[in-house]
Amino acid sequence: MSAATSSVELPTWLASGYALVLLLVAYGIDLLARRAHTANDQHQTRGFVYHEDHDAWLCPEDQWLWPQSFDPENRLMRYRGSPSVCNSCPVKDSCTSTDDGRELGRPVDAWPSSESARFHRGIACAVHVLAVVFPVVTTFTVEHWASQVILLSTALLVTIGGLPLWSHLRNSPVAPEGVLFRSLDENLQEREQVVQTLRRRRTTYASDRRSDADAPGAPVDLVLGQTRYASQRREAQENA
């Protein structure tokens, strides 16, 4: 046994160690990419709480964002608040710059679900392939059978160790039922139509253009069914 061990060439240990390092690098790439995507999703939905029982998001102002459509290309469910509610929200300027309501997205598949996530997973899988190929190729450069056994065993070990990186090939994508399928371009076009519709509904009256607000027949503010926002309730409680 000692004779077989002593006859193992140096390239065998170098190739085996390099393969194991590449396997760790592949997992490191996937882990860092997952953390980056998770941090980005948390930043996009900061202050919003997803309620699975309603399949809707609740914003910091206690208003709901309901599902609008499903993007089959990006595997993303899109949620949007009511334009009339969002446009009159006291914190709209710090929430969204659009007039068609705040929109959020939620991946429906497990990681990696988005196109960018699959790109980073692909890089990790490519590194894993190199980790397997490197010791296999090295077997053709060594002469002793012990070296070849070690290299092939390392290749087998690295292959098994990297199988979880290929799990996305086995996962069946989720197909939501009862929702409208709409691509990103179609979603942007629909949002633009919503904005145009809201602008056409804004009617201007002669009394609104009068400089003298106390003129006879001047409009009187009448609020019916006003939406209550969380920030307004907190302000009322502080002033009480």
Short mmCIF file of C-alpha atoms in Angstrom, two decimals:
data_model
loop_
_atom_site.label_atom_id
_atom_site.label_comp_id
_atom_site.label_asym_id
_atom_site.label_seq_id
_atom_site.Cartn_x
_atom_site.Cartn_y
_atom_site.Cartn_z
CA MET A 1 0.00 0.00 0.00
CA SER A 2 2.84 2.36 0.89
CA ALA A 3 4.54 1.52 -2.39
CA ALA A 4 1.37 2.34 -4.34
CA THR A 5 1.00 5.62 -2.47
CA SER A 6 4.60 6.59 -3.07
CA SER A 7 4.22 5.89 -6.77
CA VAL A 8 1.43 8.44 -7.18
CA GLU A 9 2.67 11.27 -9.38
CA LEU A 10 2.55 14.90 -8.31
CA PRO A 11 0.10 15.93 -11.08
CA THR A 12 -2.41 13.53 -9.53
CA TRP A 13 -2.53 15.43 -6.24
CA LEU A 14 -2.53 18.79 -8.00
CA ALA A 15 -5.38 17.83 -10.34
CA SER A 16 -7.43 16.30 -7.53
CA GLY A 17 -6.97 19.32 -5.30
CA TYR A 18 -7.75 21.70 -8.15
CA ALA A 19 -10.96 19.81 -8.94
CA LEU A 20 -12.13 20.07 -5.33
CA VAL A 21 -11.31 23.78 -5.27
CA LEU A 22 -13.32 24.31 -8.47
CA LEU A 23 -16.28 22.51 -6.91
CA LEU A 24 -16.15 24.90 -3.95
CA VAL A 25 -15.88 27.85 -6.34
CA ALA A 26 -18.98 26.67 -8.22
CA TYR A 27 -21.00 26.53 -5.01
CA GLY A 28 -19.58 29.89 -3.97
CA ILE A 29 -20.73 31.51 -7.22
CA ASP A 30 -24.22 30.09 -6.81
CA LEU A 31 -24.42 31.14 -3.15
CA LEU A 32 -23.27 34.70 -3.81
CA ALA A 33 -25.68 35.04 -6.74
CA ARG A 34 -28.57 33.78 -4.63
CA ARG A 35 -27.76 36.21 -1.84
CA ALA A 36 -27.51 39.10 -4.29
CA HIS A 37 -30.90 38.27 -5.83
CA THR A 38 -32.46 37.84 -2.39
CA ALA A 39 -31.11 41.21 -1.26
CA ASN A 40 -32.42 42.85 -4.43
CA ASP A 41 -35.88 41.32 -3.95
CA GLN A 42 -35.95 42.47 -0.33
CA HIS A 43 -34.98 45.98 -1.41
CA GLN A 44 -37.75 46.07 -4.02
CA THR A 45 -40.38 44.89 -1.53
CA ARG A 46 -39.13 46.77 1.54
CA GLY A 47 -42.05 47.61 3.79
CA PHE A 48 -44.43 45.36 1.83
CA VAL A 49 -45.78 42.14 3.31
CA TYR A 50 -46.90 39.23 1.14
CA HIS A 51 -50.03 37.40 2.31
CA GLU A 52 -50.14 33.95 0.79
CA ASP A 53 -53.75 33.33 1.84
CA HIS A 54 -54.85 36.32 -0.27
CA ASP A 55 -52.06 36.08 -2.86
CA ALA A 56 -51.54 39.82 -2.48
CA TRP A 57 -49.09 42.34 -1.04
CA LEU A 58 -49.97 44.78 1.74
CA CYS A 59 -48.10 48.08 1.49
CA PRO A 60 -46.90 50.20 4.47
CA GLU A 61 -50.01 52.36 4.04
CA ASP A 62 -52.29 49.34 4.55
CA GLN A 63 -53.34 49.19 0.89
CA TRP A 64 -53.46 46.00 -1.19
CA LEU A 65 -51.58 45.15 -4.36
CA TRP A 66 -53.49 42.43 -6.22
CA PRO A 67 -52.22 40.03 -8.91
CA GLN A 68 -52.53 41.45 -12.41
CA SER A 69 -50.71 39.07 -14.76
CA PHE A 70 -48.10 36.35 -15.07
CA ASP A 71 -44.92 36.81 -17.11
CA PRO A 72 -44.10 33.38 -18.62
CA GLU A 73 -40.68 34.47 -19.89
CA ASN A 74 -39.36 35.74 -16.56
CA ARG A 75 -41.51 33.32 -14.52
CA LEU A 76 -42.85 36.25 -12.52
CA MET A 77 -46.24 37.09 -11.03
CA ARG A 78 -46.93 40.82 -11.17
CA TYR A 79 -48.98 42.68 -8.55
CA ARG A 80 -50.24 46.25 -8.78
CA GLY A 81 -52.03 48.70 -6.56
CA SER A 82 -55.09 50.65 -7.61
CA PRO A 83 -54.06 53.82 -9.50
CA SER A 84 -56.71 55.91 -7.76
CA VAL A 85 -55.39 54.81 -4.36
CA CYS A 86 -51.68 55.12 -5.18
CA ASN A 87 -52.00 58.53 -6.85
CA SER A 88 -53.68 60.05 -3.78
CA CYS A 89 -51.33 58.33 -1.31
CA PRO A 90 -49.43 60.82 0.90
CA VAL A 91 -46.15 58.92 0.39
CA LYS A 92 -46.48 58.35 -3.36
CA ASP A 93 -43.39 60.42 -4.20
CA SER A 94 -41.18 58.07 -2.19
CA CYS A 95 -42.91 54.91 -3.43
CA THR A 96 -43.43 55.15 -7.19
CA SER A 97 -43.02 57.69 -9.98
CA THR A 98 -45.72 56.19 -12.20
CA ASP A 99 -49.41 57.07 -12.29
CA ASP A 100 -50.68 53.54 -12.88
CA GLY A 101 -50.06 52.25 -9.35
CA ARG A 102 -47.11 50.65 -7.58
CA GLU A 103 -46.11 47.31 -9.09
CA LEU A 104 -44.27 44.40 -7.47
CA GLY A 105 -43.10 41.06 -8.82
CA ARG A 106 -42.86 37.66 -7.16
CA PRO A 107 -41.03 34.63 -8.61
CA VAL A 108 -43.27 31.57 -8.76
CA ASP A 109 -40.49 29.00 -9.13
CA ALA A 110 -37.72 27.99 -6.77
CA TRP A 111 -34.20 29.34 -7.30
CA PRO A 112 -33.06 29.87 -9.99
CA SER A 113 -36.27 31.30 -11.42
CA SER A 114 -35.39 34.48 -13.30
CA GLU A 115 -33.26 34.78 -16.41
CA SER A 116 -30.40 36.45 -14.53
CA ALA A 117 -30.55 33.78 -11.83
CA ARG A 118 -30.30 31.02 -14.44
CA PHE A 119 -27.35 32.86 -15.99
CA HIS A 120 -25.41 32.75 -12.71
CA ARG A 121 -26.43 29.13 -12.14
CA GLY A 122 -25.11 28.38 -15.64
CA ILE A 123 -21.74 29.87 -14.71
CA ALA A 124 -21.64 27.65 -11.61
CA CYS A 125 -22.51 24.59 -13.71
CA ALA A 126 -19.75 25.45 -16.19
CA VAL A 127 -17.21 25.60 -13.37
CA HIS A 128 -18.51 22.25 -12.12
CA VAL A 129 -17.95 20.72 -15.56
CA LEU A 130 -14.36 21.95 -15.51
CA ALA A 131 -13.92 20.42 -12.07
CA VAL A 132 -14.97 17.03 -13.47
CA VAL A 133 -13.08 17.23 -16.75
CA PHE A 134 -9.76 18.31 -15.25
CA PRO A 135 -8.97 15.10 -13.32
CA VAL A 136 -10.32 12.93 -16.15
CA VAL A 137 -7.97 14.57 -18.65
CA THR A 138 -5.08 14.24 -16.21
CA THR A 139 -5.51 10.45 -16.17
CA PHE A 140 -4.08 10.38 -19.71
CA THR A 141 -0.90 12.13 -18.54
CA VAL A 142 0.00 9.80 -15.65
CA GLU A 143 1.48 6.34 -15.94
CA HIS A 144 0.82 4.51 -12.68
CA TRP A 145 -2.52 2.79 -12.10
CA ALA A 146 -2.80 4.19 -8.57
CA SER A 147 -2.72 7.72 -9.93
CA GLN A 148 -5.42 6.90 -12.44
CA VAL A 149 -7.64 5.38 -9.74
CA ILE A 150 -7.27 8.47 -7.55
CA LEU A 151 -8.07 10.81 -10.43
CA LEU A 152 -11.12 8.86 -11.57
CA SER A 153 -12.35 8.59 -7.97
CA THR A 154 -11.94 12.34 -7.58
CA ALA A 155 -13.88 12.94 -10.80
CA LEU A 156 -16.69 10.69 -9.56
CA LEU A 157 -16.74 12.41 -6.17
CA VAL A 158 -16.86 15.86 -7.75
CA THR A 159 -19.63 14.74 -10.13
CA ILE A 160 -21.81 13.53 -7.27
CA GLY A 161 -20.99 16.57 -5.15
CA GLY A 162 -22.10 18.97 -7.87
CA LEU A 163 -25.40 17.30 -8.77
CA PRO A 164 -27.47 19.80 -6.70
CA LEU A 165 -26.25 22.54 -9.05
CA TRP A 166 -28.17 20.83 -11.86
CA SER A 167 -31.41 20.49 -9.89
CA HIS A 168 -33.07 23.28 -11.90
CA LEU A 169 -33.10 20.94 -14.91
CA ARG A 170 -35.29 18.48 -13.01
CA ASN A 171 -37.69 20.98 -11.46
CA SER A 172 -41.02 21.35 -13.22
CA PRO A 173 -41.99 25.02 -13.69
CA VAL A 174 -45.13 26.18 -11.93
CA ALA A 175 -48.05 27.01 -14.23
CA PRO A 176 -50.40 29.43 -12.42
CA GLU A 177 -54.07 28.93 -13.14
CA GLY A 178 -56.73 31.57 -13.52
CA VAL A 179 -54.33 34.45 -14.28
CA LEU A 180 -53.65 36.45 -17.40
CA PHE A 181 -50.40 35.57 -19.19
CA ARG A 182 -48.61 38.72 -20.29
CA SER A 183 -44.99 39.32 -21.32
CA LEU A 184 -42.88 42.24 -20.11
CA ASP A 185 -43.51 44.27 -23.26
CA GLU A 186 -47.23 43.58 -23.09
CA ASN A 187 -47.24 44.57 -19.42
CA LEU A 188 -45.51 47.89 -20.15
CA GLN A 189 -47.97 48.57 -22.96
CA GLU A 190 -50.92 47.82 -20.68
CA ARG A 191 -49.54 50.13 -17.98
CA GLU A 192 -49.19 52.93 -20.52
CA GLN A 193 -52.81 52.41 -21.55
CA VAL A 194 -53.88 52.68 -17.91
CA VAL A 195 -52.06 56.00 -17.57
CA GLN A 196 -53.66 57.34 -20.75
CA THR A 197 -57.09 56.26 -19.53
CA LEU A 198 -56.59 58.05 -16.21
CA ARG A 199 -55.53 61.23 -17.98
CA ARG A 200 -58.60 61.20 -20.22
CA ARG A 201 -60.86 60.84 -17.19
CA ARG A 202 -59.58 64.06 -15.61
CA THR A 203 -62.31 66.56 -16.49
CA THR A 204 -61.64 70.29 -16.03
CA TYR A 205 -64.55 72.61 -15.21
CA ALA A 206 -64.80 76.37 -15.59
CA SER A 207 -65.34 76.79 -11.86
CA ASP A 208 -62.05 75.01 -11.19
CA ARG A 209 -60.21 77.57 -13.31
CA ARG A 210 -61.64 80.64 -11.55
CA SER A 211 -59.08 82.61 -9.59
CA ASP A 212 -61.62 83.66 -6.96
CA ALA A 213 -62.42 80.61 -4.87
CA ASP A 214 -65.18 82.49 -3.03
CA ALA A 215 -67.13 83.34 -6.17
CA PRO A 216 -70.77 82.25 -6.23
CA GLY A 217 -71.08 78.69 -7.34
CA ALA A 218 -67.46 77.87 -6.55
CA PRO A 219 -66.86 74.14 -6.05
CA VAL A 220 -67.02 72.84 -2.52
CA ASP A 221 -64.78 69.96 -1.51
CA LEU A 222 -66.87 66.92 -0.77
CA VAL A 223 -65.06 63.74 0.26
CA LEU A 224 -66.99 60.50 0.00
CA GLY A 225 -65.52 57.11 0.72
CA GLN A 226 -62.05 58.54 1.25
CA THR A 227 -59.25 55.99 1.46
CA ARG A 228 -57.54 55.96 4.84
CA TYR A 229 -53.77 55.53 4.85
CA ALA A 230 -51.66 54.26 7.72
CA SER A 231 -49.53 57.42 7.85
CA GLN A 232 -52.65 59.59 8.18
CA ARG A 233 -53.95 57.48 11.05
CA ARG A 234 -50.60 57.71 12.82
CA GLU A 235 -50.55 61.48 12.36
CA ALA A 236 -54.07 61.76 13.75
CA GLN A 237 -53.11 59.68 16.79
CA GLU A 238 -50.05 61.86 17.43
CA ASN A 239 -52.11 65.05 17.24
CA ALA A 240 -54.82 63.66 19.51
#
